[in-house]
């Protein structure tokens, strides 16, 4: 400023350069070399690497990958820090070079002749140890222990070993498992291994579960100063702890990968999973209370194929959960649990709802109740570690009619799978059925025919007659769901479908490198017999180039595609099954579709009128044209589905619940009166 004022400045410029800042205080740092105390890790490095081979890691690639490479390059470990707070380095030394490493408070008292009541640095620095040879007294050296040295000592320090709890320590060492973030491959996992190997020549843990880092939605580290994350309490209050828990354990973070936290993801868990689970539970409770159902525990005797399937799926789920949890693979557990809830809602209850709507409590309806009760009751126990609160709520109500109930689901034993109740052939058939239903819905949309309008015929196509035979057992369900009058089965797939294969470049490219082009060309030339071998789980051999190398190819290495022959527009294909639908629609089919739409509107009116589920009603409709014709033609169906005892086409009088709706551009007036009220549902 003075130079400028005097006009003597020659040049002014700004030079930007980087230098270290403290990320906590945002102030500059100065790096300088200091003396340190070290643990001689390189002396035990070979044992460290060997002991690591006896541990199991999740994900498994980390043991020999990230952690294994770190051990291979291990250097002596600096364990001293120049701070005030911390455990003082227990080393006393005099100018003549005599040195003692003190192992305990008792030893320090014995060596110094002083009572030691406090181990903080300002106290122990006053303690001198007389020289064993009569030289200068020994004083404590500067510095405190690296806090990671203390963390690595946790298995022993927590018991006060070796002074106390010797037997307890021996029983708990090595630990069954430890769990921490990916960054701890160079932190806690490492220091535990170093100290365990130095003291006991073994890793102090058997299994390691490694999680990734949870980042802000913008991909940056969550920061208090940036405030780039939602308030955790607001997330919990808005969506619940179960939703947050499931969101995190069904995310990349359990595979030691990064997760960009999104509150929308938590919201989706509520919408897609927890609400569906709750709706399944509410569906059961509402209808079971109406029929005053009490479980006998004999669901195993149900002749209903869908009951048998869902119980088989339940026990397969239990077996998978047990197996994967024993191996600490959480990421293979939760997706299967969530998939089961989806199937329970959209397959079992959706396809089986007619059983629950029947009058009274006939045997097939009772078995449906028995099955759904067993599934929901077991699911509450199975989900307890993953969604503890909703599990508790559903369990306490469902267990109220059980003789063996506990005070909490968390005091229950974990479910055990019964191999005798597994039905893999039914599981495969339902997977095929679900693909078939999706194909049918999509094809209806493609040809512009609404689901309420019945179609005349559907041909189900699969090469294996056994698959078609098992699928036939479920025909009433998918036939009703797709609203098709006639189902035909055909195992002559070649008549309808052309099968081809293409190389899976993301998988094969990494493995084959320059051979990829030749192998990809060979895959396109595979004949039908070879493609079917791949689909059956076998491998085939393909020439890998001019060098004469042969490559073994399996199903995951290729993408097998099915396409209609001769451009058949009424054919829909899937890897599991194919279908051909007759798109012909007659006026009679359209009338039935209108009648089904009228039924749907009446059901909505019942709900809006706040009727009980089993209320019988007086139904009055006022309409004309095609709607009147459809309602008259299918009066019995409408009455059965809406629980209408009386049905008439009259002007709607006042004093009853009425609605006016529009169907296909025509107005329909609905009047409903409860004639016989059912019992109020108890929840």
mmCIF file of N, CA and C in Angstrom, residues 284 293 295 297 368-379 397-402:
data_model
loop_
_atom_site.group_PDB
_atom_site.id
_atom_site.type_symbol
_atom_site.label_atom_id
_atom_site.label_comp_id
_atom_site.label_asym_id
_atom_site.label_seq_id
_atom_site.Cartn_x
_atom_site.Cartn_y
_atom_site.Cartn_z
ATOM 1 N N UNK A 284 -55.736 -60.051 5.924
ATOM 2 C CA UNK A 284 -56.018 -61.240 6.726
ATOM 3 C C UNK A 284 -56.840 -60.892 7.963
ATOM 4 N N UNK A 293 -62.280 -66.530 12.545
ATOM 5 C CA UNK A 293 -61.332 -67.624 12.318
ATOM 6 C C UNK A 293 -60.355 -67.750 13.477
ATOM 7 N N UNK A 295 -56.846 -70.255 14.247
ATOM 8 C CA UNK A 295 -55.977 -71.246 13.590
ATOM 9 C C UNK A 295 -55.919 -72.576 14.339
ATOM 10 N N UNK A 297 -53.566 -74.863 12.963
ATOM 11 C CA UNK A 297 -52.193 -75.279 12.688
ATOM 12 C C UNK A 297 -52.087 -76.457 11.745
ATOM 13 N N UNK A 368 -57.198 -71.635 3.416
ATOM 14 C CA UNK A 368 -56.581 -70.389 2.955
ATOM 15 C C UNK A 368 -56.227 -69.509 4.148
ATOM 16 N N UNK A 369 -57.138 -69.432 5.132
ATOM 17 C CA UNK A 369 -56.853 -68.683 6.365
ATOM 18 C C UNK A 369 -55.665 -69.302 7.112
ATOM 19 N N UNK A 370 -55.674 -70.638 7.249
ATOM 20 C CA UNK A 370 -54.586 -71.333 7.958
ATOM 21 C C UNK A 370 -53.236 -71.009 7.303
ATOM 22 N N UNK A 371 -53.240 -71.050 5.981
ATOM 23 C CA UNK A 371 -51.996 -70.810 5.244
ATOM 24 C C UNK A 371 -51.516 -69.376 5.421
ATOM 25 N N UNK A 372 -52.417 -68.425 5.221
ATOM 26 C CA UNK A 372 -52.016 -67.022 5.324
ATOM 27 C C UNK A 372 -51.602 -66.669 6.750
ATOM 28 N N UNK A 373 -52.283 -67.264 7.745
ATOM 29 C CA UNK A 373 -51.894 -67.022 9.138
ATOM 30 C C UNK A 373 -50.479 -67.532 9.382
ATOM 31 N N UNK A 374 -50.193 -68.767 8.938
ATOM 32 C CA UNK A 374 -48.860 -69.330 9.157
ATOM 33 C C UNK A 374 -47.788 -68.488 8.469
ATOM 34 N N UNK A 375 -48.084 -68.039 7.263
ATOM 35 C CA UNK A 375 -47.103 -67.234 6.520
ATOM 36 C C UNK A 375 -46.832 -65.923 7.241
ATOM 37 N N UNK A 376 -47.887 -65.204 7.626
ATOM 38 C CA UNK A 376 -47.714 -63.901 8.276
ATOM 39 C C UNK A 376 -47.068 -64.037 9.651
ATOM 40 N N UNK A 377 -47.464 -65.069 10.402
ATOM 41 C CA UNK A 377 -46.902 -65.286 11.735
ATOM 42 C C UNK A 377 -45.407 -65.607 11.634
ATOM 43 N N UNK A 378 -45.056 -66.487 10.688
ATOM 44 C CA UNK A 378 -43.646 -66.845 10.498
ATOM 45 C C UNK A 378 -42.854 -65.667 9.947
ATOM 46 N N UNK A 379 -43.472 -64.909 9.044
ATOM 47 C CA UNK A 379 -42.793 -63.756 8.453
ATOM 48 C C UNK A 379 -42.448 -62.714 9.509
ATOM 49 N N UNK A 397 -50.278 -59.106 17.610
ATOM 50 C CA UNK A 397 -51.685 -59.339 17.304
ATOM 51 C C UNK A 397 -51.914 -60.772 16.835
ATOM 52 N N UNK A 398 -51.074 -61.261 15.919
ATOM 53 C CA UNK A 398 -51.239 -62.622 15.410
ATOM 54 C C UNK A 398 -51.010 -63.666 16.502
ATOM 55 N N UNK A 399 -50.083 -63.378 17.407
ATOM 56 C CA UNK A 399 -49.771 -64.336 18.474
ATOM 57 C C UNK A 399 -50.837 -64.359 19.563
ATOM 58 N N UNK A 400 -51.752 -63.403 19.559
ATOM 59 C CA UNK A 400 -52.784 -63.350 20.611
ATOM 60 C C UNK A 400 -53.690 -64.576 20.596
ATOM 61 N N UNK A 401 -53.746 -65.306 19.463
ATOM 62 C CA UNK A 401 -54.568 -66.518 19.391
ATOM 63 C C UNK A 401 -53.705 -67.776 19.428
ATOM 64 N N UNK A 402 -52.413 -67.622 19.760
ATOM 65 C CA UNK A 402 -51.499 -68.760 19.823
ATOM 66 C C UNK A 402 -51.235 -69.150 21.276
#
